Coordinates of N, CA and C in Angstrom, one line a residue:
Chain A
X1 N 0.1 18.2 -2.8 CA -1.4 18.4 -2.6 C -2.0 18.1 -4.3
X2 N -2.9 17.9 -4.2 CA -3.6 18.3 -5.8 C -3.6 19.2 -6.0
X3 N -3.6 19.7 -7.5 CA -3.5 20.9 -8.2 C -4.2 21.1 -9.4
X4 N -4.9 21.4 -9.5 CA -5.9 22.1 -11.2 C -5.6 23.3 -11.3
X5 N -4.7 23.2 -12.8 CA -4.5 24.8 -13.5 C -4.6 25.2 -14.4
X6 N -5.5 26.1 -14.9 CA -5.6 26.8 -16.3 C -5.2 28.2 -16.0
X7 N -5.3 28.0 -17.7 CA -5.0 30.2 -17.7 C -6.0 30.6 -17.3
X8 N -5.9 31.7 -17.4 CA -6.6 32.7 -16.8 C -8.3 33.1 -17.6
X9 N -7.3 33.1 -19.2 CA -7.9 34.3 -20.0 C -7.4 33.9 -21.5
X10 N -8.6 34.3 -22.6 CA -7.7 33.6 -24.1 C -8.7 34.5 -24.5
X11 N -8.2 34.7 -25.5 CA -9.3 35.6 -26.7 C -9.2 34.8 -27.8
X12 N -10.8 34.5 -28.7 CA -10.7 33.9 -30.0 C -11.7 35.1 -30.7
X13 N -11.2 34.6 -32.4 CA -12.2 35.1 -33.2 C -12.8 33.9 -33.6
X14 N -14.4 34.7 -33.7 CA -15.6 33.9 -34.1 C -15.1 33.2 -35.6
X15 N -15.4 31.3 -35.0 CA -14.9 30.7 -36.3 C -13.9 29.9 -36.2
X16 N -12.8 30.1 -35.1 CA -12.1 29.6 -34.8 C -11.6 28.2 -34.2
X17 N -11.3 27.2 -34.1 CA -11.2 26.6 -32.9 C -10.2 26.8 -31.7
X18 N -10.3 27.0 -30.5 CA -9.8 27.3 -29.3 C -9.4 26.1 -28.7
X19 N -8.6 25.6 -28.1 CA -8.1 25.0 -27.1 C -7.7 25.4 -26.3
X20 N -8.1 24.7 -24.5 CA -7.8 25.1 -23.7 C -7.2 24.3 -22.5
X21 N -6.3 24.6 -22.0 CA -5.4 23.3 -21.6 C -5.6 23.0 -19.8
X22 N -5.5 22.2 -19.3 CA -5.6 21.8 -18.0 C -4.5 20.8 -17.4
X23 N -3.7 21.5 -16.3 CA -2.7 20.5 -16.1 C -3.1 20.3 -14.8
X24 N -2.8 19.0 -14.9 CA -3.4 17.9 -13.2 C -1.9 17.5 -12.8
X25 N -1.4 17.9 -11.6 CA -0.5 16.8 -11.0 C -1.0 15.6 -10.6
X26 N -0.3 14.7 -10.2 CA -0.9 13.5 -8.8 C -1.8 12.7 -9.4
X27 N -2.7 12.9 -10.9 CA -3.3 11.9 -11.4 C -3.4 10.5 -11.0
X28 N -4.4 10.0 -10.9 CA -4.1 8.7 -11.0 C -5.0 7.5 -12.6
X29 N -4.7 6.1 -12.2 CA -4.9 5.7 -13.7 C -6.1 6.0 -14.3
X30 N -7.3 6.1 -13.3 CA -8.8 6.0 -13.8 C -9.1 7.5 -12.9
X31 N -9.0 7.7 -12.7 CA -9.4 9.9 -12.3 C -10.0 10.0 -13.5
X32 N -11.3 11.0 -13.5 CA -11.8 11.4 -14.2 C -11.7 13.1 -14.4
X33 N -11.0 13.6 -16.2 CA -11.5 15.4 -16.1 C -12.9 15.6 -16.4
X34 N -12.6 16.6 -15.8 CA -14.6 17.0 -16.3 C -14.3 18.5 -17.2
X35 N -14.9 18.6 -17.6 CA -15.2 20.5 -18.4 C -16.3 21.0 -18.3
X36 N -16.6 22.0 -17.6 CA -17.6 22.8 -17.7 C -17.7 24.0 -17.9
X37 N -18.8 24.6 -18.3 CA -19.0 25.8 -18.9 C -19.9 27.0 -18.3
X38 N -19.8 28.1 -17.8 CA -20.6 29.1 -16.9 C -20.7 30.1 -17.2
X39 N -21.8 30.8 -18.0 CA -22.2 32.4 -18.0 C -22.5 32.6 -16.9
X40 N -22.7 33.7 -16.8 CA -22.4 34.8 -15.4 C -24.3 34.3 -15.3
X41 N -24.2 34.8 -13.8 CA -25.7 34.7 -13.2 C -25.5 33.0 -13.2
X42 N -25.2 32.1 -13.4 CA -25.9 30.7 -13.7 C -25.0 29.5 -12.7
X43 N -25.6 28.7 -12.8 CA -24.4 27.6 -12.9 C -23.8 26.6 -13.8
X44 N -22.7 26.0 -13.6 CA -21.3 25.5 -14.2 C -22.1 24.6 -14.9
X45 N -22.4 24.4 -16.0 CA -23.2 23.1 -17.0 C -22.2 22.1 -17.5
X46 N -22.2 20.7 -17.5 CA -21.2 20.2 -18.0 C -20.8 20.1 -19.7
X47 N -19.9 19.6 -20.4 CA -19.4 20.0 -21.3 C -19.0 18.1 -21.9
X48 N -17.6 17.9 -21.1 CA -17.4 16.7 -21.3 C -16.5 16.2 -20.8
X49 N -16.6 14.9 -20.8 CA -16.0 14.7 -19.6 C -14.9 13.3 -20.0
X50 N -14.0 12.9 -19.3 CA -13.4 11.3 -20.0 C -12.2 11.1 -18.8
X51 N -10.9 10.5 -19.7 CA -10.2 9.7 -18.8 C -9.2 9.1 -18.8
X52 N -8.8 9.0 -20.5 CA -8.1 8.5 -21.2 C -8.2 8.9 -22.6
X53 N -7.2 9.0 -23.6 CA -6.9 9.4 -25.0 C -8.3 10.4 -25.4
X54 N -8.7 10.0 -26.4 CA -9.5 11.2 -26.6 C -10.9 11.2 -26.3
X55 N -11.9 12.2 -26.6 CA -13.4 12.0 -26.2 C -13.7 12.7 -27.0
X56 N -15.2 13.1 -27.8 CA -15.8 13.6 -28.8 C -17.2 13.6 -28.3
X57 N -17.8 14.7 -28.5 CA -19.2 15.1 -28.1 C -19.6 16.1 -28.8
X58 N -21.1 16.4 -29.4 CA -21.8 17.2 -30.4 C -20.9 18.7 -30.2
X59 N -20.1 18.9 -29.2 CA -19.8 20.2 -28.7 C -18.1 20.3 -28.8
X60 N -17.7 18.9 -28.0 CA -16.4 19.4 -27.7 C -15.9 18.3 -27.8
X61 N -14.3 18.5 -27.6 CA -12.9 17.3 -27.6 C -12.6 17.5 -26.2
X62 N -12.1 16.2 -25.8 CA -11.3 16.4 -25.1 C -9.8 15.7 -24.8
X63 N -8.7 16.0 -25.0 CA -7.5 15.2 -25.3 C -6.8 15.3 -24.1
X64 N -6.2 13.6 -24.0 CA -5.5 13.6 -22.8 C -4.5 12.9 -23.6
X65 N -3.6 13.0 -22.8 CA -1.7 12.7 -23.4 C -1.0 11.2 -22.2
X66 N -1.3 10.5 -22.8 CA -0.1 9.0 -22.2 C 0.0 9.2 -20.8
X67 N 0.9 10.6 -20.6 CA 1.0 10.9 -18.8 C 0.2 11.3 -18.4
X68 N -1.5 12.2 -18.9 CA -2.5 12.8 -18.1 C -1.6 13.2 -17.2
X69 N -0.6 14.0 -17.7 CA -0.3 15.5 -16.7 C -1.5 16.6 -16.9
X70 N -1.7 16.4 -18.2 CA -2.6 17.4 -19.1 C -4.1 17.2 -19.8
X71 N -4.6 18.5 -19.8 CA -6.0 17.2 -21.0 C -5.8 19.2 -21.6
X72 N -6.6 18.9 -22.6 CA -7.1 20.3 -23.0 C -8.4 19.7 -23.7
X73 N -9.3 20.9 -23.4 CA -10.6 21.2 -24.1 C -10.6 21.6 -25.3
X74 N -11.4 21.1 -26.4 CA -11.0 22.1 -27.6 C -12.3 22.1 -28.1
X75 N -12.7 23.5 -28.4 CA -14.0 23.8 -28.7 C -13.8 24.1 -30.3
X76 N -14.7 23.7 -31.5 CA -14.2 23.7 -32.6 C -15.5 25.2 -33.5
X77 N -14.8 26.0 -34.2 CA -15.8 27.0 -34.5 C -16.3 27.5 -33.5
X78 N -15.5 28.7 -33.0 CA -16.6 29.3 -31.7 C -17.1 30.0 -32.5
X79 N -18.1 30.7 -31.4 CA -19.2 31.4 -31.8 C -19.3 32.5 -30.4
X80 N -20.1 33.6 -31.2 CA -20.3 34.4 -30.1 C -21.1 34.2 -28.3
X81 N -21.5 33.1 -28.4 CA -22.3 32.5 -27.7 C -21.1 31.5 -27.1
X82 N -20.3 31.0 -27.4 CA -19.1 31.0 -26.6 C -18.7 31.4 -25.2
X83 N -18.5 32.7 -25.4 CA -18.2 33.6 -24.6 C -18.9 33.4 -23.2
X84 N -17.7 33.0 -22.2 CA -17.9 32.1 -20.9 C -17.2 31.8 -20.1
X85 N -17.2 31.8 -18.6 CA -15.6 30.8 -18.4 C -16.0 29.3 -18.2
X86 N -14.7 28.3 -18.2 CA -14.6 27.2 -18.2 C -13.9 26.7 -17.6
X87 N -14.8 26.0 -16.9 CA -13.7 25.4 -15.3 C -13.1 23.9 -15.6
X88 N -12.2 22.5 -15.3 CA -11.8 22.0 -15.5 C -11.8 21.2 -13.7
X89 N -12.4 20.7 -14.2 CA -12.4 19.6 -12.7 C -11.5 18.1 -12.9
X90 N -11.3 17.8 -11.5 CA -10.5 17.0 -11.6 C -11.4 16.1 -9.7
X91 N -11.4 14.8 -10.4 CA -11.4 13.8 -8.7 C -10.3 13.4 -8.2
X92 N -9.4 13.6 -7.8 CA -8.1 13.1 -7.5 C -8.8 11.3 -6.3
X93 N -8.2 10.4 -6.9 CA -8.6 9.4 -5.9 C -7.2 8.9 -5.4
X94 N -7.3 8.4 -4.3 CA -6.0 8.0 -3.6 C -6.0 7.8 -1.7
X95 N -5.8 6.6 -1.4 CA -6.0 6.4 -0.1 C -6.9 6.1 0.6
X96 N -8.0 5.8 -0.3 CA -9.6 5.7 0.1 C -10.3 6.8 0.1
X97 N -9.6 8.0 -0.4 CA -10.4 9.2 -0.7 C -10.6 9.1 -1.8
X98 N -11.5 11.0 -2.1 CA -11.3 11.5 -2.6 C -10.9 12.9 -3.0
X99 N -10.4 14.1 -3.7 CA -10.2 15.1 -3.5 C -10.5 15.7 -5.0
X100 N -11.9 16.3 -4.8 CA -12.4 17.6 -5.8 C -11.6 18.8 -5.8
X101 N -11.6 19.0 -7.1 CA -10.9 19.8 -7.2 C -10.5 20.8 -8.7
X102 N -11.4 21.9 -8.8 CA -12.0 22.9 -9.5 C -10.5 24.1 -10.2
X103 N -10.4 23.9 -11.3 CA -9.7 25.1 -11.0 C -9.9 26.4 -11.1
X104 N -9.2 27.4 -11.5 CA -9.7 28.7 -11.1 C -10.6 29.3 -11.9
X105 N -10.6 28.4 -13.5 CA -11.5 29.2 -15.0 C -11.1 29.6 -15.3
X106 N -11.4 29.5 -17.0 CA -10.4 30.3 -18.4 C -11.6 30.9 -18.4
X107 N -11.5 32.1 -18.5 CA -12.7 33.1 -19.6 C -12.2 33.2 -20.9
X108 N -13.4 32.8 -22.0 CA -13.1 32.9 -23.2 C -13.6 34.2 -23.8
X109 N -13.0 34.8 -24.2 CA -14.0 36.0 -24.7 C -13.8 36.3 -27.1
X110 N -15.0 35.7 -27.0 CA -14.9 35.0 -28.5 C -14.9 36.5 -29.3
X111 N -14.6 37.0 -30.1 CA -14.6 38.5 -30.9 C -15.0 38.1 -32.2
X112 N -15.8 39.1 -32.9 CA -16.4 38.9 -33.8 C -15.4 39.2 -35.1
Chain B
X1 N -38.2 16.9 -15.5 CA -37.5 17.9 -14.4 C -37.0 19.2 -14.5
X2 N -37.3 19.5 -13.1 CA -36.9 21.0 -13.0 C -35.3 21.4 -13.2
X3 N -34.9 20.1 -12.6 CA -33.6 20.0 -12.4 C -33.3 20.5 -11.0
X4 N -31.9 21.5 -10.6 CA -31.4 21.2 -9.2 C -32.0 22.5 -8.8
X5 N -32.7 22.6 -7.8 CA -33.8 23.9 -7.2 C -33.1 24.3 -5.6
X6 N -32.6 25.4 -6.0 CA -31.9 25.9 -4.5 C -32.7 27.2 -4.4
X7 N -33.4 27.5 -3.5 CA -33.8 29.4 -2.7 C -32.9 29.2 -1.6
X8 N -33.0 30.6 -1.0 CA -33.6 31.7 -2.4 C -32.6 32.2 -3.0
X9 N -33.1 32.8 -4.0 CA -31.8 33.3 -4.8 C -31.2 34.2 -4.6
X10 N -31.3 35.2 -3.8 CA -30.4 35.7 -4.1 C -30.9 36.2 -2.0
X11 N -30.1 36.5 -1.1 CA -30.0 36.6 0.5 C -29.0 37.7 1.1
X12 N -29.8 38.7 1.4 CA -29.2 39.7 2.6 C -29.4 40.0 3.2
X13 N -28.7 40.1 4.3 CA -28.5 39.5 6.0 C -27.4 40.4 6.5
X14 N -27.7 40.9 7.9 CA -26.9 41.7 8.7 C -25.8 40.8 8.9
X15 N -24.4 40.9 9.4 CA -23.5 40.2 10.5 C -24.3 39.6 11.4
X16 N -23.5 38.4 11.7 CA -24.4 38.0 12.9 C -25.9 37.6 13.3
X17 N -26.2 37.3 11.9 CA -27.0 36.8 11.3 C -27.0 35.1 11.1
X18 N -28.3 34.4 11.3 CA -27.9 33.1 11.2 C -28.7 33.0 9.6
X19 N -28.2 32.6 8.3 CA -28.7 31.9 7.5 C -29.0 31.1 6.7
X20 N -30.0 29.9 5.8 CA -30.1 29.0 5.6 C -30.6 28.6 4.3
X21 N -29.7 28.1 3.8 CA -29.5 28.1 2.5 C -30.1 26.4 1.9
X22 N -31.2 26.6 1.3 CA -32.0 25.3 0.3 C -31.5 24.8 -0.6
X23 N -31.8 23.4 -1.0 CA -31.2 22.6 -2.0 C -32.6 22.0 -2.1
X24 N -32.6 20.9 -3.3 CA -33.4 19.6 -3.6 C -32.9 19.5 -5.0
X25 N -32.4 18.6 -4.5 CA -31.6 17.7 -5.9 C -32.6 17.5 -7.0
X26 N -32.1 16.6 -7.9 CA -32.5 15.5 -9.4 C -32.9 14.4 -8.7
X27 N -34.4 14.0 -9.1 CA -34.7 13.0 -8.6 C -34.4 11.9 -8.9
X28 N -33.4 10.6 -8.2 CA -32.9 9.7 -8.1 C -31.6 9.7 -8.1
X29 N -30.8 11.4 -8.0 CA -29.6 11.4 -7.8 C -29.2 11.2 -6.2
X30 N -28.1 10.4 -6.4 CA -27.6 10.2 -4.6 C -26.4 10.5 -4.1
X31 N -26.3 11.4 -5.2 CA -24.8 12.5 -4.0 C -25.4 14.0 -4.5
X32 N -24.7 15.1 -3.4 CA -25.3 16.5 -3.9 C -24.3 16.8 -3.1
X33 N -23.5 18.0 -3.5 CA -22.9 18.8 -3.5 C -22.9 20.2 -2.7
X34 N -22.7 20.6 -2.3 CA -22.2 22.5 -2.3 C -21.0 23.4 -2.2
X35 N -20.9 23.9 -2.4 CA -19.9 24.7 -3.5 C -19.9 26.3 -2.8
X36 N -19.2 26.9 -2.8 CA -19.3 28.3 -2.8 C -18.2 28.8 -3.8
X37 N -18.3 30.1 -4.4 CA -17.4 30.7 -5.7 C -17.7 32.2 -5.1
X38 N -16.5 32.2 -4.9 CA -15.8 33.9 -5.1 C -15.2 34.2 -5.8
X39 N -15.1 35.7 -6.2 CA -14.1 36.3 -7.7 C -12.4 35.9 -7.0
X40 N -12.4 35.8 -5.3 CA -11.1 35.7 -5.5 C -10.1 34.1 -5.0
X41 N -11.2 33.0 -4.9 CA -10.9 31.7 -4.3 C -11.5 30.9 -5.5
X42 N -12.2 31.2 -6.4 CA -13.1 30.0 -7.1 C -14.3 28.9 -6.9
X43 N -14.6 28.4 -7.4 CA -15.4 27.3 -6.8 C -14.3 26.6 -6.2
X44 N -15.4 26.5 -5.0 CA -14.3 25.4 -3.8 C -15.5 24.4 -3.0
X45 N -15.2 23.2 -2.9 CA -15.8 22.6 -2.3 C -16.5 22.5 -1.0
X46 N -17.6 22.4 -0.4 CA -17.6 22.6 0.9 C -17.6 21.6 1.4
X47 N -18.9 20.5 0.7 CA -18.7 19.0 1.3 C -20.1 18.9 0.6
X48 N -19.6 17.0 0.8 CA -20.8 16.5 -0.1 C -21.5 15.2 0.6
X49 N -22.4 14.6 0.0 CA -23.4 13.5 0.4 C -23.2 12.5 -0.3
X50 N -23.2 11.2 0.0 CA -23.8 10.8 -0.9 C -24.8 9.7 -0.2
X51 N -25.8 9.3 -0.7 CA -26.9 8.9 0.1 C -27.5 9.2 1.6
X52 N -27.9 11.1 0.9 CA -28.3 11.1 1.8 C -27.0 11.8 3.9
X53 N -25.9 10.7 3.2 CA -25.0 10.6 4.1 C -23.6 11.5 4.0
X54 N -23.3 12.6 5.4 CA -22.4 13.4 4.4 C -20.5 12.8 4.4
X55 N -20.5 13.2 3.1 CA -19.0 11.7 3.0 C -17.8 12.9 3.2
X56 N -18.0 13.9 3.0 CA -16.2 15.0 3.2 C -16.8 16.1 3.4
X57 N -16.6 16.7 4.7 CA -16.8 18.0 5.2 C -15.6 19.0 5.2
X58 N -14.3 18.1 4.6 CA -13.0 19.3 4.8 C -13.6 20.6 4.5
X59 N -14.3 20.6 3.4 CA -14.2 21.9 2.8 C -14.7 23.1 3.7
X60 N -15.3 22.4 4.2 CA -16.3 23.7 5.3 C -15.5 24.1 5.8
X61 N -15.5 25.4 6.0 CA -14.6 27.4 6.7 C -14.1 26.6 8.1
X62 N -15.1 26.6 8.9 CA -15.4 26.9 9.8 C -16.3 26.4 10.7
X63 N -16.8 26.3 12.4 CA -17.7 25.6 12.7 C -18.7 26.7 12.5
X64 N -19.2 27.5 12.2 CA -20.2 28.5 11.7 C -20.7 27.6 11.0
X65 N -20.5 26.8 9.8 CA -21.4 26.5 8.9 C -21.4 25.0 9.0
X66 N -22.3 24.5 8.8 CA -23.2 23.4 9.2 C -24.3 23.0 8.0
X67 N -24.1 21.3 7.4 CA -24.9 21.4 6.2 C -25.6 19.8 6.8
X68 N -27.1 19.7 6.5 CA -27.8 18.7 6.6 C -28.4 17.7 5.4
X69 N -29.1 16.9 5.3 CA -29.2 16.2 4.2 C -30.6 15.1 4.9
X70 N -31.5 15.5 5.4 CA -32.3 14.8 6.2 C -33.1 13.5 5.6
X71 N -33.9 13.8 4.2 CA -33.6 12.6 3.5 C -33.4 13.1 1.6
X72 N -33.9 12.1 0.9 CA -32.9 12.6 -0.6 C -33.3 13.6 -1.5
X73 N -34.3 14.3 -0.8 CA -35.4 15.5 -1.8 C -34.6 16.9 -1.3
X74 N -33.8 16.8 -0.5 CA -33.6 18.1 0.7 C -32.0 18.3 1.4
X75 N -31.7 19.6 0.6 CA -30.4 19.6 1.7 C -30.5 21.3 2.4
X76 N -29.6 21.6 3.4 CA -29.7 22.7 3.9 C -27.7 23.2 4.3
X77 N -27.9 23.9 4.1 CA -26.3 25.0 4.4 C -26.8 25.6 5.1
X78 N -26.4 25.9 6.7 CA -26.6 26.8 7.7 C -25.2 27.4 8.2
X79 N -25.2 28.8 8.0 CA -24.7 29.7 8.5 C -24.7 30.4 9.6
X80 N -24.0 30.2 10.5 CA -24.5 30.9 12.3 C -23.3 31.0 13.3
X81 N -22.8 32.4 13.4 CA -23.5 33.5 13.0 C -22.9 34.0 11.7
X82 N -23.4 34.7 10.7 CA -22.8 35.4 9.6 C -21.8 36.1 9.9
X83 N -20.7 36.4 8.6 CA -19.8 37.3 8.5 C -19.6 37.8 7.2
X84 N -19.7 39.0 7.6 CA -19.1 39.5 5.8 C -18.3 39.0 4.8
X85 N -17.1 38.3 5.0 CA -16.2 37.4 4.7 C -17.5 36.3 3.9
X86 N -18.4 36.2 4.4 CA -19.1 34.7 3.9 C -20.2 35.0 2.8
X87 N -19.5 36.3 2.0 CA -20.7 37.1 1.4 C -19.7 36.0 0.0
X88 N -20.8 35.3 -1.2 CA -19.9 34.5 -2.2 C -21.9 34.3 -2.8
X89 N -21.3 33.4 -4.0 CA -22.7 32.5 -4.7 C -21.9 31.2 -4.3
X90 N -23.2 30.5 -3.7 CA -23.4 29.1 -3.3 C -24.3 28.7 -3.9
X91 N -23.7 27.0 -4.3 CA -24.0 26.4 -5.3 C -24.6 24.7 -4.7
X92 N -26.0 24.7 -5.5 CA -25.9 23.0 -5.1 C -26.0 22.4 -6.2
X93 N -25.1 21.3 -6.1 CA -25.5 20.3 -7.4 C -25.4 18.8 -6.9
X94 N -25.7 18.5 -8.0 CA -26.7 16.4 -7.9 C -26.0 15.6 -8.7
X95 N -25.6 14.7 -8.4 CA -25.5 13.6 -9.7 C -25.7 12.4 -9.6
X96 N -25.9 11.2 -10.6 CA -26.6 10.0 -10.7 C -25.6 9.1 -9.8
X97 N -26.4 8.1 -9.4 CA -25.1 6.6 -8.9 C -24.0 7.1 -9.9
X98 N -23.4 6.6 -9.7 CA -21.6 6.0 -10.4 C -20.8 4.9 -9.7
X99 N -19.7 4.3 -10.7 CA -19.3 3.6 -10.0 C -18.1 4.3 -9.2
X100 N -17.4 5.8 -9.3 CA -16.7 6.5 -8.5 C -17.0 8.0 -8.6
X101 N -16.9 8.6 -7.2 CA -17.1 9.7 -7.5 C -16.7 10.5 -8.4
X102 N -16.9 11.3 -9.0 CA -16.3 11.8 -10.7 C -16.6 11.8 -12.0
X103 N -17.5 10.4 -12.0 CA -17.3 9.3 -13.3 C -18.6 9.8 -13.8
X104 N -19.5 10.6 -13.3 CA -20.6 11.1 -13.6 C -20.9 12.7 -13.4
X105 N -21.4 13.1 -14.6 CA -21.7 14.9 -14.8 C -22.6 15.3 -13.3
X106 N -22.1 17.0 -12.8 CA -23.0 17.2 -11.6 C -23.8 17.8 -12.2
X107 N -25.2 17.9 -12.2 CA -25.8 19.4 -12.0 C -25.8 20.4 -11.4
X108 N -25.8 21.4 -12.0 CA -25.7 22.6 -10.8 C -27.0 23.2 -10.5
X109 N -27.1 23.2 -9.2 CA -28.5 24.6 -9.3 C -28.1 26.2 -10.1
X110 N -28.9 26.6 -9.6 CA -28.1 28.3 -10.1 C -28.0 29.5 -9.3
X111 N -27.8 28.7 -7.9 CA -26.6 29.6 -6.8 C -27.9 29.9 -5.9
X112 N -27.1 30.4 -5.2 CA -27.8 31.4 -3.9 C -27.0 32.5 -4.0
X113 N -27.0 34.0 -3.9 CA -25.8 34.8 -3.7 C -26.5 35.8 -2.6
X114 N -25.3 35.6 -1.4 CA -25.6 35.5 0.0 C -24.5 37.2 -0.3
X115 N -25.1 38.0 0.2 CA -24.6 39.5 1.0 C -24.5 39.5 2.4
X116 N -23.7 39.6 3.3 CA -23.4 39.9 4.4 C -22.8 41.1 4.7
X117 N -23.8 41.9 5.1 CA -23.7 43.7 5.9 C -22.5 43.4 6.7

């Protein structure tokens, strides 16, 4: 059974870089890893997506090592407004079907 | 575009009553997802549709739950009869056409907070 695991919580000071790791076993070559951000009383919001090596956009980077058993969301120079819950989503493919699995979420608290 | 629209935003009902949650996906999106979020279990996929056809409903907890998508712009999630353990936030999300599930971002609605007394 595919499983997506991430730390429950993390604290960081403003201005620091934050790295949140997600573990995903049984991931196939072309299975995508996607990260979402959620604020209280809102739906999750897309941050970044990739399936190999490194992806960077204006808000984050996603690092995926060669074995693809884990991936790391990197948030550069966090601010208080980055305090939120971050979810890793992996869509596992295999045997002609998909299994869409969210991690339990990492609550990031940014401290002034 | 207004984004994914869900109604109602809040629903309080008594055990045994029927509850219907509604969702309007973003125009042009052909995937629609229903999720349930609780503190204990996190975000759980209940069912998803592709081009109005249910593809995977293995996450639907039991026969009390049913979902329909009569056309590309509307979907419902029904619970009948409702129970206190169904209390949760229910999210609807949609995503545009993709080469495979998961290769495109999902756009989430604001959610419906359901409380069953």
